[in-house]
Amino acid sequence: MQFVILFVGIWIAFFLVWWVFFNASRHADVDRLKTRLLGTTKPKKDKKSDQQTALLQDDRKTGLAARVVQRFQLQAKLHSFLEAAGLKWTTTKLVNICFAAGLAGFALSYFFLPGGYRQICYLVGAVSLFLPLGYVWRARKNRLKRSEELFPDSLEFVSRSMRAGHAFSVSLEMIHREFQEPLAGEFRRTFEEHNLGLPLEVALQKLGTRIPLLDVHFFVSAVLLQKRTGGNLAEILDKLAYVIR
């Protein structure tokens, strides 16, 4: 009974320390942002450039997770990984969750395994560290699989819509009303990016980055090639849908 009480106490203390550390870092960032927006900083004239450089460095290093992401240059890769999984997490949040899972796995194995097996705790902690990445990878796999199932029908829908007289960009927006997620949201986002001024080529390339499927890359390449050389885009999309089905 005493062991259980001790374990629960240590577990609660660990999460309290982690919560205080995480919130202190976050509130420090919020206070710094408020200070800049309100213009209450009073830098010295002869050290203005040095202080601005320090502030920029603080923006890039706002906690352990952010420093790890910056040190190993994981920002772009983790961001693409999370977008393909459809998760609204930040890269630093993912790294923090990985750290918490690793510490939790180590603590649980340390208190529950017999004394002669304590060396396994490090292995359990290392495996637990990657469990959140496994969850994101599984979510990404399921989302891409669903997108791949819906994609040929979406191409045929765009082809029919263009034959009916709609513009290509409008046909992309109509997918949002006719198809299910995740394809509906991704095409809607592509339409909105283009509608807000982003060139169609760039919006389509970003779509290919968010949905890293070979079929989507074929679609993006076919549309961009048609824009440069001309041709019947509706017919091209029909043939592409037939090939990838």
PDB file of C-alpha atoms in Angstrom:
ATOM      1  CA  MET A   1       0.000   0.000   0.000  1.00  0.00           C
ATOM      2  CA  GLN A   2       2.855   2.369   0.856  1.00  0.00           C
ATOM      3  CA  PHE A   3       4.492   1.591  -2.496  1.00  0.00           C
ATOM      4  CA  VAL A   4       1.315   2.545  -4.364  1.00  0.00           C
ATOM      5  CA  ILE A   5       1.010   5.820  -2.441  1.00  0.00           C
ATOM      6  CA  LEU A   6       4.675   6.604  -3.087  1.00  0.00           C
ATOM      7  CA  PHE A   7       4.303   5.848  -6.790  1.00  0.00           C
ATOM      8  CA  VAL A   8       1.189   8.001  -7.151  1.00  0.00           C
ATOM      9  CA  GLY A   9       2.903  10.844  -5.304  1.00  0.00           C
ATOM     10  CA  ILE A  10       5.982  10.736  -7.531  1.00  0.00           C
ATOM     11  CA  TRP A  11       3.797  10.504 -10.640  1.00  0.00           C
ATOM     12  CA  ILE A  12       1.770  13.564  -9.613  1.00  0.00           C
ATOM     13  CA  ALA A  13       4.920  15.483  -8.710  1.00  0.00           C
ATOM     14  CA  PHE A  14       6.470  14.693 -12.092  1.00  0.00           C
ATOM     15  CA  PHE A  15       3.472  15.966 -14.030  1.00  0.00           C
ATOM     16  CA  LEU A  16       3.240  19.077 -11.850  1.00  0.00           C
ATOM     17  CA  VAL A  17       6.878  19.919 -12.553  1.00  0.00           C
ATOM     18  CA  TRP A  18       6.404  19.305 -16.272  1.00  0.00           C
ATOM     19  CA  TRP A  19       3.200  21.390 -16.353  1.00  0.00           C
ATOM     20  CA  VAL A  20       4.815  24.301 -14.489  1.00  0.00           C
ATOM     21  CA  PHE A  21       7.857  24.223 -16.781  1.00  0.00           C
ATOM     22  CA  PHE A  22       5.749  24.113 -19.954  1.00  0.00           C
ATOM     23  CA  ASN A  23       3.388  26.899 -18.886  1.00  0.00           C
ATOM     24  CA  ALA A  24       6.210  29.095 -17.625  1.00  0.00           C
ATOM     25  CA  SER A  25       7.877  28.890 -21.017  1.00  0.00           C
ATOM     26  CA  ARG A  26       4.604  29.604 -22.817  1.00  0.00           C
ATOM     27  CA  HIS A  27       3.671  32.549 -20.595  1.00  0.00           C
ATOM     28  CA  ALA A  28       7.143  34.012 -21.030  1.00  0.00           C
ATOM     29  CA  ASP A  29       6.621  33.976 -24.794  1.00  0.00           C
ATOM     30  CA  VAL A  30       3.186  35.598 -24.443  1.00  0.00           C
ATOM     31  CA  ASP A  31       4.546  38.326 -22.162  1.00  0.00           C
ATOM     32  CA  ARG A  32       7.373  39.062 -24.562  1.00  0.00           C
ATOM     33  CA  LEU A  33       4.912  39.322 -27.447  1.00  0.00           C
ATOM     34  CA  LYS A  34       2.623  41.657 -25.479  1.00  0.00           C
ATOM     35  CA  THR A  35       5.585  43.832 -24.576  1.00  0.00           C
ATOM     36  CA  ARG A  36       6.536  44.214 -28.209  1.00  0.00           C
ATOM     37  CA  LEU A  37       2.993  44.928 -29.372  1.00  0.00           C
ATOM     38  CA  LEU A  38       2.440  47.542 -26.673  1.00  0.00           C
ATOM     39  CA  GLY A  39       5.830  49.116 -27.334  1.00  0.00           C
ATOM     40  CA  THR A  40       6.846  49.162 -23.675  1.00  0.00           C
ATOM     41  CA  THR A  41      10.423  48.026 -24.227  1.00  0.00           C
ATOM     42  CA  LYS A  42      13.125  50.600 -23.513  1.00  0.00           C
ATOM     43  CA  PRO A  43      16.264  49.500 -25.279  1.00  0.00           C
ATOM     44  CA  LYS A  44      19.377  51.588 -24.880  1.00  0.00           C
ATOM     45  CA  LYS A  45      20.378  53.528 -27.964  1.00  0.00           C
ATOM     46  CA  ASP A  46      23.919  52.239 -28.100  1.00  0.00           C
ATOM     47  CA  LYS A  47      22.836  48.598 -27.716  1.00  0.00           C
ATOM     48  CA  LYS A  48      19.722  48.529 -29.898  1.00  0.00           C
ATOM     49  CA  SER A  49      21.071  46.157 -32.526  1.00  0.00           C
ATOM     50  CA  ASP A  50      22.464  43.774 -29.894  1.00  0.00           C
ATOM     51  CA  GLN A  51      19.127  43.595 -28.083  1.00  0.00           C
ATOM     52  CA  GLN A  52      17.185  42.986 -31.305  1.00  0.00           C
ATOM     53  CA  THR A  53      19.554  40.140 -32.151  1.00  0.00           C
ATOM     54  CA  ALA A  54      19.042  38.663 -28.690  1.00  0.00           C
ATOM     55  CA  LEU A  55      15.257  38.888 -29.042  1.00  0.00           C
ATOM     56  CA  LEU A  56      15.370  37.098 -32.381  1.00  0.00           C
ATOM     57  CA  GLN A  57      17.477  34.373 -30.837  1.00  0.00           C
ATOM     58  CA  ASP A  58      14.973  34.047 -27.976  1.00  0.00           C
ATOM     59  CA  ASP A  59      12.158  33.640 -30.519  1.00  0.00           C
ATOM     60  CA  ARG A  60      13.962  30.714 -32.082  1.00  0.00           C
ATOM     61  CA  LYS A  61      14.791  29.133 -28.707  1.00  0.00           C
ATOM     62  CA  THR A  62      11.668  29.187 -26.561  1.00  0.00           C
ATOM     63  CA  GLY A  63      11.985  25.961 -24.660  1.00  0.00           C
ATOM     64  CA  LEU A  64      13.617  22.563 -24.782  1.00  0.00           C
ATOM     65  CA  ALA A  65      11.341  21.211 -27.519  1.00  0.00           C
ATOM     66  CA  ALA A  66      11.917  24.248 -29.757  1.00  0.00           C
ATOM     67  CA  ARG A  67      15.668  23.943 -29.283  1.00  0.00           C
ATOM     68  CA  VAL A  68      15.599  20.264 -30.212  1.00  0.00           C
ATOM     69  CA  VAL A  69      13.560  21.030 -33.343  1.00  0.00           C
ATOM     70  CA  GLN A  70      15.973  23.798 -34.311  1.00  0.00           C
ATOM     71  CA  ARG A  71      19.114  21.839 -33.463  1.00  0.00           C
ATOM     72  CA  PHE A  72      18.217  18.860 -35.660  1.00  0.00           C
ATOM     73  CA  GLN A  73      16.395  20.967 -38.304  1.00  0.00           C
ATOM     74  CA  LEU A  74      13.134  19.051 -37.883  1.00  0.00           C
ATOM     75  CA  GLN A  75      10.688  21.929 -38.366  1.00  0.00           C
ATOM     76  CA  ALA A  76       9.854  21.330 -42.037  1.00  0.00           C
ATOM     77  CA  LYS A  77       9.807  17.539 -41.803  1.00  0.00           C
ATOM     78  CA  LEU A  78       7.634  17.368 -38.694  1.00  0.00           C
ATOM     79  CA  HIS A  79       5.297  20.043 -40.046  1.00  0.00           C
ATOM     80  CA  SER A  80       4.751  18.076 -43.273  1.00  0.00           C
ATOM     81  CA  PHE A  81       4.350  14.892 -41.225  1.00  0.00           C
ATOM     82  CA  LEU A  82       1.632  16.451 -39.059  1.00  0.00           C
ATOM     83  CA  GLU A  83      -0.163  18.047 -42.005  1.00  0.00           C
ATOM     84  CA  ALA A  84      -0.296  14.726 -43.858  1.00  0.00           C
ATOM     85  CA  ALA A  85      -1.784  13.179 -40.705  1.00  0.00           C
ATOM     86  CA  GLY A  86      -4.407  15.924 -40.476  1.00  0.00           C
ATOM     87  CA  LEU A  87      -3.407  16.863 -36.909  1.00  0.00           C
ATOM     88  CA  LYS A  88      -3.526  20.494 -35.786  1.00  0.00           C
ATOM     89  CA  TRP A  89      -0.439  20.122 -33.604  1.00  0.00           C
ATOM     90  CA  THR A  90       2.660  22.255 -33.619  1.00  0.00           C
ATOM     91  CA  THR A  91       6.059  20.649 -33.978  1.00  0.00           C
ATOM     92  CA  THR A  92       7.034  21.671 -30.458  1.00  0.00           C
ATOM     93  CA  LYS A  93       3.842  20.124 -29.073  1.00  0.00           C
ATOM     94  CA  LEU A  94       4.692  16.829 -30.763  1.00  0.00           C
ATOM     95  CA  VAL A  95       8.215  16.876 -29.319  1.00  0.00           C
ATOM     96  CA  ASN A  96       6.854  17.702 -25.846  1.00  0.00           C
ATOM     97  CA  ILE A  97       4.420  14.791 -26.063  1.00  0.00           C
ATOM     98  CA  CYS A  98       7.284  12.488 -27.082  1.00  0.00           C
ATOM     99  CA  PHE A  99       9.350  13.627 -24.080  1.00  0.00           C
ATOM    100  CA  ALA A 100       6.404  13.119 -21.714  1.00  0.00           C
ATOM    101  CA  ALA A 101       5.707   9.644 -23.118  1.00  0.00           C
ATOM    102  CA  GLY A 102       9.373   8.656 -22.757  1.00  0.00           C
ATOM    103  CA  LEU A 103       9.541   9.827 -19.136  1.00  0.00           C
ATOM    104  CA  ALA A 104       6.222   8.149 -18.325  1.00  0.00           C
ATOM    105  CA  GLY A 105       7.381   4.838 -19.817  1.00  0.00           C
ATOM    106  CA  PHE A 106      10.634   5.005 -17.878  1.00  0.00           C
ATOM    107  CA  ALA A 107       8.887   5.857 -14.585  1.00  0.00           C
ATOM    108  CA  LEU A 108       6.248   3.131 -14.920  1.00  0.00           C
ATOM    109  CA  SER A 109       8.798   0.439 -15.776  1.00  0.00           C
ATOM    110  CA  TYR A 110      11.111   1.591 -12.986  1.00  0.00           C
ATOM    111  CA  PHE A 111       8.455   1.230 -10.292  1.00  0.00           C
ATOM    112  CA  PHE A 112       6.742  -1.909 -11.567  1.00  0.00           C
ATOM    113  CA  LEU A 113       9.650  -4.050 -12.773  1.00  0.00           C
ATOM    114  CA  PRO A 114      11.650  -6.105 -10.216  1.00  0.00           C
ATOM    115  CA  GLY A 115      15.000  -4.771  -9.111  1.00  0.00           C
ATOM    116  CA  GLY A 116      16.967  -7.149 -11.315  1.00  0.00           C
ATOM    117  CA  TYR A 117      15.290  -5.844 -14.459  1.00  0.00           C
ATOM    118  CA  ARG A 118      15.819  -2.126 -13.892  1.00  0.00           C
ATOM    119  CA  GLN A 119      18.146  -1.932 -16.914  1.00  0.00           C
ATOM    120  CA  ILE A 120      15.126  -2.547 -19.148  1.00  0.00           C
ATOM    121  CA  CYS A 121      13.663   0.763 -17.971  1.00  0.00           C
ATOM    122  CA  TYR A 122      15.898   2.662 -20.360  1.00  0.00           C
ATOM    123  CA  LEU A 123      14.732   0.524 -23.267  1.00  0.00           C
ATOM    124  CA  VAL A 124      11.085   1.004 -22.279  1.00  0.00           C
ATOM    125  CA  GLY A 125      11.632   4.757 -22.017  1.00  0.00           C
ATOM    126  CA  ALA A 126      13.265   4.881 -25.452  1.00  0.00           C
ATOM    127  CA  VAL A 127      10.407   2.908 -27.015  1.00  0.00           C
ATOM    128  CA  SER A 128       7.801   5.076 -25.280  1.00  0.00           C
ATOM    129  CA  LEU A 129       9.550   8.153 -26.637  1.00  0.00           C
ATOM    130  CA  PHE A 130       8.554   7.147 -30.173  1.00  0.00           C
ATOM    131  CA  LEU A 131       4.987   6.051 -29.410  1.00  0.00           C
ATOM    132  CA  PRO A 132       3.477   9.480 -30.261  1.00  0.00           C
ATOM    133  CA  LEU A 133       5.318   9.392 -33.593  1.00  0.00           C
ATOM    134  CA  GLY A 134       3.774   5.976 -34.197  1.00  0.00           C
ATOM    135  CA  TYR A 135       0.332   7.420 -33.526  1.00  0.00           C
ATOM    136  CA  VAL A 136       0.939  10.276 -35.990  1.00  0.00           C
ATOM    137  CA  TRP A 137       2.292   7.835 -38.561  1.00  0.00           C
ATOM    138  CA  ARG A 138      -0.798   5.635 -38.249  1.00  0.00           C
ATOM    139  CA  ALA A 139      -3.118   8.646 -38.564  1.00  0.00           C
ATOM    140  CA  ARG A 140      -1.161   9.746 -41.619  1.00  0.00           C
ATOM    141  CA  LYS A 141      -1.372   6.283 -43.178  1.00  0.00           C
ATOM    142  CA  ASN A 142      -5.144   6.040 -42.676  1.00  0.00           C
ATOM    143  CA  ARG A 143      -5.697   9.546 -44.020  1.00  0.00           C
ATOM    144  CA  LEU A 144      -3.626   8.939 -47.133  1.00  0.00           C
ATOM    145  CA  LYS A 145      -5.372   5.633 -47.736  1.00  0.00           C
ATOM    146  CA  ARG A 146      -8.769   7.340 -47.585  1.00  0.00           C
ATOM    147  CA  SER A 147      -7.548  10.110 -49.899  1.00  0.00           C
ATOM    148  CA  GLU A 148      -6.287   7.554 -52.382  1.00  0.00           C
ATOM    149  CA  GLU A 149      -9.694   5.834 -52.443  1.00  0.00           C
ATOM    150  CA  LEU A 150     -11.562   9.090 -53.146  1.00  0.00           C
ATOM    151  CA  PHE A 151      -9.110  10.691 -55.537  1.00  0.00           C
ATOM    152  CA  PRO A 152     -10.157   9.027 -58.868  1.00  0.00           C
ATOM    153  CA  ASP A 153     -13.804   9.969 -58.283  1.00  0.00           C
ATOM    154  CA  SER A 154     -12.786  13.528 -57.475  1.00  0.00           C
ATOM    155  CA  LEU A 155     -10.907  13.816 -60.782  1.00  0.00           C
ATOM    156  CA  GLU A 156     -13.943  12.607 -62.696  1.00  0.00           C
ATOM    157  CA  PHE A 157     -16.072  15.121 -60.801  1.00  0.00           C
ATOM    158  CA  VAL A 158     -13.727  17.982 -61.744  1.00  0.00           C
ATOM    159  CA  SER A 159     -13.787  16.824 -65.369  1.00  0.00           C
ATOM    160  CA  ARG A 160     -17.614  16.759 -65.469  1.00  0.00           C
ATOM    161  CA  SER A 161     -17.786  20.128 -63.743  1.00  0.00           C
ATOM    162  CA  MET A 162     -15.470  21.719 -66.298  1.00  0.00           C
ATOM    163  CA  ARG A 163     -17.495  20.255 -69.165  1.00  0.00           C
ATOM    164  CA  ALA A 164     -20.553  21.863 -67.591  1.00  0.00           C
ATOM    165  CA  GLY A 165     -18.865  25.247 -67.932  1.00  0.00           C
ATOM    166  CA  HIS A 166     -17.271  25.806 -64.510  1.00  0.00           C
ATOM    167  CA  ALA A 167     -13.733  27.087 -64.142  1.00  0.00           C
ATOM    168  CA  PHE A 168     -11.070  24.735 -62.858  1.00  0.00           C
ATOM    169  CA  SER A 169     -10.643  26.583 -59.551  1.00  0.00           C
ATOM    170  CA  VAL A 170     -14.415  26.612 -58.975  1.00  0.00           C
ATOM    171  CA  SER A 171     -14.515  22.875 -59.635  1.00  0.00           C
ATOM    172  CA  LEU A 172     -11.945  22.376 -56.895  1.00  0.00           C
ATOM    173  CA  GLU A 173     -14.113  24.315 -54.450  1.00  0.00           C
ATOM    174  CA  MET A 174     -17.174  22.233 -55.377  1.00  0.00           C
ATOM    175  CA  ILE A 175     -15.349  19.081 -54.227  1.00  0.00           C
ATOM    176  CA  HIS A 176     -15.742  20.425 -50.696  1.00  0.00           C
ATOM    177  CA  ARG A 177     -19.527  20.013 -50.937  1.00  0.00           C
ATOM    178  CA  GLU A 178     -19.616  16.727 -52.851  1.00  0.00           C
ATOM    179  CA  PHE A 179     -16.899  14.638 -51.192  1.00  0.00           C
ATOM    180  CA  GLN A 180     -15.915  13.548 -47.727  1.00  0.00           C
ATOM    181  CA  GLU A 181     -12.855  14.335 -45.666  1.00  0.00           C
ATOM    182  CA  PRO A 182      -9.930  14.418 -45.936  1.00  0.00           C
ATOM    183  CA  LEU A 183     -10.087  15.212 -49.647  1.00  0.00           C
ATOM    184  CA  ALA A 184     -12.857  17.792 -49.280  1.00  0.00           C
ATOM    185  CA  GLY A 185     -10.929  19.930 -46.811  1.00  0.00           C
ATOM    186  CA  GLU A 186      -7.681  19.766 -48.752  1.00  0.00           C
ATOM    187  CA  PHE A 187      -9.254  20.889 -52.026  1.00  0.00           C
ATOM    188  CA  ARG A 188     -11.184  23.586 -50.192  1.00  0.00           C
ATOM    189  CA  ARG A 189      -7.926  24.845 -48.725  1.00  0.00           C
ATOM    190  CA  THR A 190      -6.319  24.839 -52.176  1.00  0.00           C
ATOM    191  CA  PHE A 191      -9.214  26.879 -53.572  1.00  0.00           C
ATOM    192  CA  GLU A 192      -9.071  29.386 -50.713  1.00  0.00           C
ATOM    193  CA  GLU A 193      -5.306  29.838 -51.075  1.00  0.00           C
ATOM    194  CA  HIS A 194      -5.711  30.508 -54.785  1.00  0.00           C
ATOM    195  CA  ASN A 195      -8.738  32.758 -54.183  1.00  0.00           C
ATOM    196  CA  LEU A 196      -6.704  34.855 -51.731  1.00  0.00           C
ATOM    197  CA  GLY A 197      -4.031  35.551 -54.315  1.00  0.00           C
ATOM    198  CA  LEU A 198      -1.678  32.579 -54.253  1.00  0.00           C
ATOM    199  CA  PRO A 199      -0.756  31.457 -57.800  1.00  0.00           C
ATOM    200  CA  LEU A 200      -2.527  28.280 -58.845  1.00  0.00           C
ATOM    201  CA  GLU A 201       0.783  26.543 -59.470  1.00  0.00           C
ATOM    202  CA  VAL A 202       1.952  27.186 -55.909  1.00  0.00           C
ATOM    203  CA  ALA A 203      -1.419  26.205 -54.380  1.00  0.00           C
ATOM    204  CA  LEU A 204      -1.382  22.892 -56.263  1.00  0.00           C
ATOM    205  CA  GLN A 205       2.211  22.195 -55.263  1.00  0.00           C
ATOM    206  CA  LYS A 206       1.271  22.767 -51.622  1.00  0.00           C
ATOM    207  CA  LEU A 207      -1.606  20.321 -52.112  1.00  0.00           C
ATOM    208  CA  GLY A 208       0.902  17.739 -53.321  1.00  0.00           C
ATOM    209  CA  THR A 209       3.001  18.377 -50.213  1.00  0.00           C
ATOM    210  CA  ARG A 210       0.049  17.921 -47.850  1.00  0.00           C
ATOM    211  CA  ILE A 211      -1.106  14.751 -49.650  1.00  0.00           C
ATOM    212  CA  PRO A 212       2.150  13.004 -50.623  1.00  0.00           C
ATOM    213  CA  LEU A 213       0.564  10.475 -52.979  1.00  0.00           C
ATOM    214  CA  LEU A 214       1.907   9.596 -56.409  1.00  0.00           C
ATOM    215  CA  ASP A 215      -1.579  10.047 -57.885  1.00  0.00           C
ATOM    216  CA  VAL A 216      -1.769  13.598 -56.545  1.00  0.00           C
ATOM    217  CA  HIS A 217       1.656  14.412 -57.966  1.00  0.00           C
ATOM    218  CA  PHE A 218       0.509  13.110 -61.353  1.00  0.00           C
ATOM    219  CA  PHE A 219      -2.557  15.339 -61.108  1.00  0.00           C
ATOM    220  CA  VAL A 220      -0.530  18.427 -60.195  1.00  0.00           C
ATOM    221  CA  SER A 221       1.975  17.767 -62.982  1.00  0.00           C
ATOM    222  CA  ALA A 222      -0.816  17.234 -65.537  1.00  0.00           C
ATOM    223  CA  VAL A 223      -2.553  20.495 -64.612  1.00  0.00           C
ATOM    224  CA  LEU A 224       0.664  22.524 -64.652  1.00  0.00           C
ATOM    225  CA  LEU A 225       1.688  21.015 -67.984  1.00  0.00           C
ATOM    226  CA  GLN A 226      -1.721  21.796 -69.480  1.00  0.00           C
ATOM    227  CA  LYS A 227      -1.449  25.394 -68.270  1.00  0.00           C
ATOM    228  CA  ARG A 228       1.836  25.785 -70.116  1.00  0.00           C
ATOM    229  CA  THR A 229       1.169  23.862 -73.315  1.00  0.00           C
ATOM    230  CA  GLY A 230      -2.635  23.987 -73.649  1.00  0.00           C
ATOM    231  CA  GLY A 231      -5.046  21.160 -74.307  1.00  0.00           C
ATOM    232  CA  ASN A 232      -8.333  19.805 -73.022  1.00  0.00           C
ATOM    233  CA  LEU A 233      -7.901  19.568 -69.272  1.00  0.00           C
ATOM    234  CA  ALA A 234     -11.207  17.745 -68.761  1.00  0.00           C
ATOM    235  CA  GLU A 235     -10.117  14.989 -71.119  1.00  0.00           C
ATOM    236  CA  ILE A 236      -6.716  14.781 -69.459  1.00  0.00           C
ATOM    237  CA  LEU A 237      -8.324  14.369 -66.027  1.00  0.00           C
ATOM    238  CA  ASP A 238     -10.649  11.648 -67.346  1.00  0.00           C
ATOM    239  CA  LYS A 239      -7.703   9.670 -68.683  1.00  0.00           C
ATOM    240  CA  LEU A 240      -5.737  10.189 -65.479  1.00  0.00           C
ATOM    241  CA  ALA A 241      -8.675   8.992 -63.361  1.00  0.00           C
ATOM    242  CA  TYR A 242      -8.975   5.885 -65.556  1.00  0.00           C
ATOM    243  CA  VAL A 243      -5.249   5.116 -65.202  1.00  0.00           C
ATOM    244  CA  ILE A 244      -5.029   5.484 -61.420  1.00  0.00           C
ATOM    245  CA  ARG A 245      -8.326   3.771 -60.621  1.00  0.00           C
TER     246      ARG A 245
END
